[in-house]
Amino acid sequence: MPRLPQKPECPQQQSPGVDEAPQRTAYVEEAGSAGISRDEWQSNSLLNWLPADVRNRCASRELGAGEHLFRQGDETFSIFEVESGRIRLIRHTIDSHLVILHTARKGELFAEAALFAHTYHCDAVAAAASRIRIYPKAALLAAFRRDPITSERFMAVLANQIHRLRARLEERNIRSARDRILHHLDLNVDVGTRALRLEGSLMDLAAELGMTHEVLYRTLADLEKDGSVGRSPGYITLNA
């Protein structure tokens, strides 16, 4: 098995800074003008609003840790949603290295490009025991073609995905490990409790943040010491 390339602790480029709140408001206003509620815009779950004939053709599949859902080069047949667990999207490079493109978590769609591609561009591998909802490609495309409202709702879901991706890219451009961690917490904590529930280990969180686990452990300890965060089993609470 080829070794995964190690990620650098911090990128070299400094982010110019982006005000996320106006972007979020604009996206919600645009979704509302298309007749889509705020809850629908924020939720990626297609099952909430897909036509009944499409919902009836959906299925779920259980995957054990390390099990493949599909492999790079397989013919596309569906897009997917994580009902529980975590799915890693891994690409094989031309020099036989493996690159983790993304880790999809509960409520996230993945492999959306399969709607307009003949083959999957990466592997999808369960990082933990997972349950996946399967949305057949042909049924989805037929629904989008006959119903503009369904198409608009799907576009709103994709707009939400793009918004989140931009936030992740901004996060990776934050050079300071401390600031990057605080930025991640601020975007992902529960609004009421101000706590982030950890899905997986701190090593998984370090990989998501693009830093070594040693840097994450050390920086979290410093943040806890100065009162910026609190820690309890399975949770990190943002106090700042």
GROMACS .gro file of C-alpha atoms in nm:
model
  240
    1MET     CA    1   0.000   0.000   0.000
    2PRO     CA    2   0.151   0.335  -0.100
    3ARG     CA    3   0.215   0.574   0.187
    4LEU     CA    4  -0.006   0.880   0.218
    5PRO     CA    5   0.187   1.203   0.163
    6GLN     CA    6   0.225   1.404   0.483
    7LYS     CA    7   0.052   1.739   0.497
    8PRO     CA    8   0.245   2.050   0.596
    9GLU     CA    9   0.168   2.196   0.937
   10CYS     CA   10   0.074   2.535   0.795
   11PRO     CA   11   0.034   2.681   0.446
   12GLN     CA   12   0.273   2.957   0.345
   13GLN     CA   13   0.012   3.195   0.208
   14GLN     CA   14  -0.164   3.435   0.443
   15SER     CA   15  -0.540   3.472   0.396
   16PRO     CA   16  -0.660   3.823   0.318
   17GLY     CA   17  -0.965   3.754   0.534
   18VAL     CA   18  -1.326   3.712   0.426
   19ASP     CA   19  -1.641   3.830   0.599
   20GLU     CA   20  -1.853   3.515   0.605
   21ALA     CA   21  -2.172   3.664   0.750
   22PRO     CA   22  -2.270   3.877   0.446
   23GLN     CA   23  -2.201   3.581   0.215
   24ARG     CA   24  -2.425   3.354   0.421
   25THR     CA   25  -2.703   3.617   0.427
   26ALA     CA   26  -2.682   3.664   0.051
   27TYR     CA   27  -2.706   3.291  -0.014
   28VAL     CA   28  -3.010   3.258   0.212
   29GLU     CA   29  -3.180   3.555   0.044
   30GLU     CA   30  -3.119   3.404  -0.300
   31ALA     CA   31  -3.254   3.069  -0.185
   32GLY     CA   32  -3.561   3.240  -0.040
   33SER     CA   33  -3.630   3.415  -0.369
   34ALA     CA   34  -3.645   3.070  -0.530
   35GLY     CA   35  -3.913   2.957  -0.285
   36ILE     CA   36  -3.673   2.758  -0.067
   37SER     CA   37  -3.692   2.783   0.311
   38ARG     CA   38  -3.388   2.858   0.529
   39ASP     CA   39  -3.407   2.506   0.678
   40GLU     CA   40  -3.408   2.349   0.331
   41TRP     CA   41  -3.112   2.564   0.227
   42GLN     CA   42  -2.914   2.464   0.534
   43SER     CA   43  -3.000   2.094   0.503
   44ASN     CA   44  -2.824   1.883   0.241
   45SER     CA   45  -3.066   1.591   0.279
   46LEU     CA   46  -3.237   1.540  -0.055
   47LEU     CA   47  -3.482   1.301   0.107
   48ASN     CA   48  -3.652   1.601   0.274
   49TRP     CA   49  -3.796   1.731  -0.053
   50LEU     CA   50  -3.738   1.493  -0.344
   51PRO     CA   51  -4.048   1.375  -0.533
   52ALA     CA   52  -4.200   1.056  -0.394
   53ASP     CA   53  -4.113   0.848  -0.700
   54VAL     CA   54  -3.744   0.932  -0.654
   55ARG     CA   55  -3.751   0.875  -0.276
   56ASN     CA   56  -3.901   0.531  -0.336
   57ARG     CA   57  -3.600   0.437  -0.549
   58CYS     CA   58  -3.345   0.539  -0.287
   59ALA     CA   59  -3.176   0.280  -0.069
   60SER     CA   60  -2.931   0.266   0.221
   61ARG     CA   61  -2.615   0.061   0.257
   62GLU     CA   62  -2.402  -0.030   0.558
   63LEU     CA   63  -2.024  -0.015   0.522
   64GLY     CA   64  -1.763  -0.151   0.759
   65ALA     CA   65  -1.451   0.050   0.839
   66GLY     CA   66  -1.216   0.032   0.541
   67GLU     CA   67  -1.483  -0.093   0.301
   68HIS     CA   68  -1.513   0.067  -0.043
   69LEU     CA   69  -1.839   0.217  -0.168
   70PHE     CA   70  -1.689   0.272  -0.514
   71ARG     CA   71  -1.344   0.290  -0.671
   72GLN     CA   72  -1.176   0.542  -0.896
   73GLY     CA   73  -1.271   0.460  -1.256
   74ASP     CA   74  -1.592   0.272  -1.168
   75GLU     CA   75  -1.895   0.362  -1.380
   76THR     CA   76  -2.116   0.618  -1.205
   77PHE     CA   77  -2.460   0.509  -1.093
   78SER     CA   78  -2.558   0.732  -0.796
   79ILE     CA   79  -2.471   1.019  -0.569
   80PHE     CA   80  -2.465   0.964  -0.194
   81GLU     CA   81  -2.538   1.105   0.150
   82VAL     CA   82  -2.374   1.005   0.478
   83GLU     CA   83  -2.643   0.898   0.725
   84SER     CA   84  -2.385   0.803   0.989
   85GLY     CA   85  -2.010   0.755   1.007
   86ARG     CA   86  -1.745   0.909   0.780
   87ILE     CA   87  -1.646   0.852   0.418
   88ARG     CA   88  -1.302   0.942   0.285
   89LEU     CA   89  -1.268   1.039  -0.080
   90ILE     CA   90  -0.923   0.925  -0.195
   91ARG     CA   91  -0.759   0.981  -0.532
   92HIS     CA   92  -0.479   0.773  -0.682
   93THR     CA   93  -0.221   0.999  -0.845
   94ILE     CA   94  -0.023   0.918  -1.157
   95ASP     CA   95   0.281   0.829  -0.943
   96SER     CA   96   0.076   0.582  -0.731
   97HIS     CA   97   0.035   0.805  -0.427
   98LEU     CA   98  -0.294   0.836  -0.239
   99VAL     CA   99  -0.439   1.180  -0.168
  100ILE     CA  100  -0.732   1.234   0.071
  101LEU     CA  101  -0.954   1.487  -0.106
  102HIS     CA  102  -1.226   1.517   0.156
  103THR     CA  103  -1.390   1.338   0.448
  104ALA     CA  104  -1.770   1.345   0.423
  105ARG     CA  105  -1.961   1.334   0.751
  106LYS     CA  106  -2.319   1.286   0.865
  107GLY     CA  107  -2.562   1.486   0.652
  108GLU     CA  108  -2.313   1.557   0.373
  109LEU     CA  109  -2.364   1.473   0.008
  110PHE     CA  110  -2.070   1.347  -0.193
  111ALA     CA  111  -1.988   1.237  -0.549
  112GLU     CA  112  -2.228   1.501  -0.690
  113ALA     CA  113  -2.012   1.523  -1.004
  114ALA     CA  114  -2.127   1.169  -1.086
  115LEU     CA  115  -2.450   1.318  -1.221
  116PHE     CA  116  -2.255   1.445  -1.523
  117ALA     CA  117  -1.959   1.207  -1.538
  118HIS     CA  118  -1.921   0.855  -1.673
  119THR     CA  119  -1.678   0.734  -1.405
  120TYR     CA  120  -1.598   0.822  -1.043
  121HIS     CA  121  -1.283   1.033  -1.010
  122CYS     CA  122  -1.178   0.888  -0.671
  123ASP     CA  123  -1.231   0.604  -0.423
  124ALA     CA  124  -1.494   0.632  -0.150
  125VAL     CA  125  -1.380   0.442   0.160
  126ALA     CA  126  -1.549   0.419   0.500
  127ALA     CA  127  -1.323   0.576   0.764
  128ALA     CA  128  -1.548   0.418   1.028
  129ALA     CA  129  -1.858   0.199   1.029
  130SER     CA  130  -2.099   0.401   0.816
  131ARG     CA  131  -2.448   0.406   0.671
  132ILE     CA  132  -2.490   0.561   0.326
  133ARG     CA  133  -2.805   0.675   0.147
  134ILE     CA  134  -2.794   0.606  -0.228
  135TYR     CA  135  -2.966   0.840  -0.476
  136PRO     CA  136  -2.989   0.680  -0.824
  137LYS     CA  137  -2.839   0.905  -1.090
  138ALA     CA  138  -3.100   0.837  -1.360
  139ALA     CA  139  -3.395   0.905  -1.128
  140LEU     CA  140  -3.244   1.232  -1.003
  141LEU     CA  141  -3.167   1.364  -1.351
  142ALA     CA  142  -3.519   1.279  -1.468
  143ALA     CA  143  -3.668   1.466  -1.170
  144PHE     CA  144  -3.451   1.772  -1.235
  145ARG     CA  145  -3.548   1.780  -1.603
  146ARG     CA  146  -3.922   1.768  -1.543
  147ASP     CA  147  -3.946   1.988  -1.232
  148PRO     CA  148  -3.772   2.329  -1.217
  149ILE     CA  149  -3.848   2.367  -0.844
  150THR     CA  150  -3.666   2.043  -0.764
  151SER     CA  151  -3.374   2.163  -0.977
  152GLU     CA  152  -3.363   2.495  -0.790
  153ARG     CA  153  -3.365   2.319  -0.455
  154PHE     CA  154  -3.073   2.104  -0.562
  155MET     CA  155  -2.888   2.416  -0.679
  156ALA     CA  156  -2.947   2.567  -0.334
  157VAL     CA  157  -2.790   2.257  -0.177
  158LEU     CA  158  -2.489   2.293  -0.407
  159ALA     CA  159  -2.463   2.663  -0.319
  160ASN     CA  160  -2.446   2.560   0.047
  161GLN     CA  161  -2.171   2.310  -0.038
  162ILE     CA  162  -1.973   2.578  -0.223
  163HIS     CA  163  -2.010   2.815   0.072
  164ARG     CA  164  -1.871   2.550   0.307
  165LEU     CA  165  -1.587   2.471   0.068
  166ARG     CA  166  -1.488   2.837   0.053
  167ALA     CA  167  -1.485   2.848   0.432
  168ARG     CA  168  -1.254   2.544   0.437
  169LEU     CA  169  -1.022   2.703   0.182
  170GLU     CA  170  -1.010   3.021   0.387
  171GLU     CA  171  -0.930   2.810   0.692
  172ARG     CA  172  -0.636   2.639   0.519
  173ASN     CA  173  -0.490   2.981   0.433
  174ILE     CA  174  -0.472   3.085   0.799
  175ARG     CA  175  -0.106   3.042   0.888
  176SER     CA  176  -0.129   3.049   1.268
  177ALA     CA  177  -0.229   2.711   1.413
  178ARG     CA  178  -0.405   2.889   1.701
  179ASP     CA  179  -0.609   3.112   1.468
  180ARG     CA  180  -0.690   2.822   1.237
  181ILE     CA  181  -0.828   2.613   1.522
  182LEU     CA  182  -1.034   2.904   1.658
  183HIS     CA  183  -1.167   2.978   1.309
  184HIS     CA  184  -1.271   2.613   1.266
  185LEU     CA  185  -1.443   2.606   1.603
  186ASP     CA  186  -1.625   2.933   1.538
  187LEU     CA  187  -1.770   2.798   1.212
  188ASN     CA  188  -1.860   2.452   1.339
  189VAL     CA  189  -1.968   2.472   1.705
  190ASP     CA  190  -2.332   2.428   1.803
  191VAL     CA  191  -2.492   2.773   1.817
  192GLY     CA  192  -2.656   2.709   2.154
  193THR     CA  193  -2.386   2.523   2.345
  194ARG     CA  194  -2.082   2.667   2.161
  195ALA     CA  195  -1.943   2.313   2.163
  196LEU     CA  196  -1.799   2.105   1.881
  197ARG     CA  197  -1.880   1.735   1.902
  198LEU     CA  198  -1.578   1.539   1.780
  199GLU     CA  199  -1.654   1.274   1.518
  200GLY     CA  200  -1.348   1.055   1.531
  201SER     CA  201  -1.017   1.117   1.705
  202LEU     CA  202  -0.809   1.431   1.749
  203MET     CA  203  -0.581   1.287   1.481
  204ASP     CA  204  -0.878   1.299   1.242
  205LEU     CA  205  -0.939   1.662   1.339
  206ALA     CA  206  -0.571   1.742   1.281
  207ALA     CA  207  -0.591   1.592   0.930
  208GLU     CA  208  -0.903   1.796   0.856
  209LEU     CA  209  -0.726   2.113   0.972
  210GLY     CA  210  -0.414   2.035   0.770
  211MET     CA  211  -0.172   2.021   1.063
  212THR     CA  212   0.017   1.750   1.248
  213HIS     CA  213  -0.150   1.599   1.552
  214GLU     CA  214   0.143   1.718   1.767
  215VAL     CA  215   0.072   2.080   1.667
  216LEU     CA  216  -0.300   2.032   1.734
  217TYR     CA  217  -0.244   1.877   2.079
  218ARG     CA  218   0.003   2.147   2.182
  219THR     CA  219  -0.214   2.434   2.056
  220LEU     CA  220  -0.531   2.296   2.216
  221ALA     CA  221  -0.345   2.269   2.546
  222ASP     CA  222  -0.241   2.634   2.518
  223LEU     CA  223  -0.596   2.742   2.430
  224GLU     CA  224  -0.736   2.549   2.725
  225LYS     CA  225  -0.475   2.697   2.956
  226ASP     CA  226  -0.561   3.057   2.862
  227GLY     CA  227  -0.936   2.989   2.882
  228SER     CA  228  -1.015   3.024   2.511
  229VAL     CA  229  -1.158   2.671   2.496
  230GLY     CA  230  -1.283   2.407   2.732
  231ARG     CA  231  -1.248   2.032   2.679
  232SER     CA  232  -1.452   1.734   2.788
  233PRO     CA  233  -1.470   1.378   2.649
  234GLY     CA  234  -1.581   1.404   2.286
  235TYR     CA  235  -1.628   1.783   2.290
  236ILE     CA  236  -1.437   2.109   2.253
  237THR     CA  237  -1.619   2.421   2.377
  238LEU     CA  238  -1.537   2.766   2.243
  239ASN     CA  239  -1.529   3.022   2.524
  240ALA     CA  240  -1.400   3.321   2.328
   0.00000   0.00000   0.00000
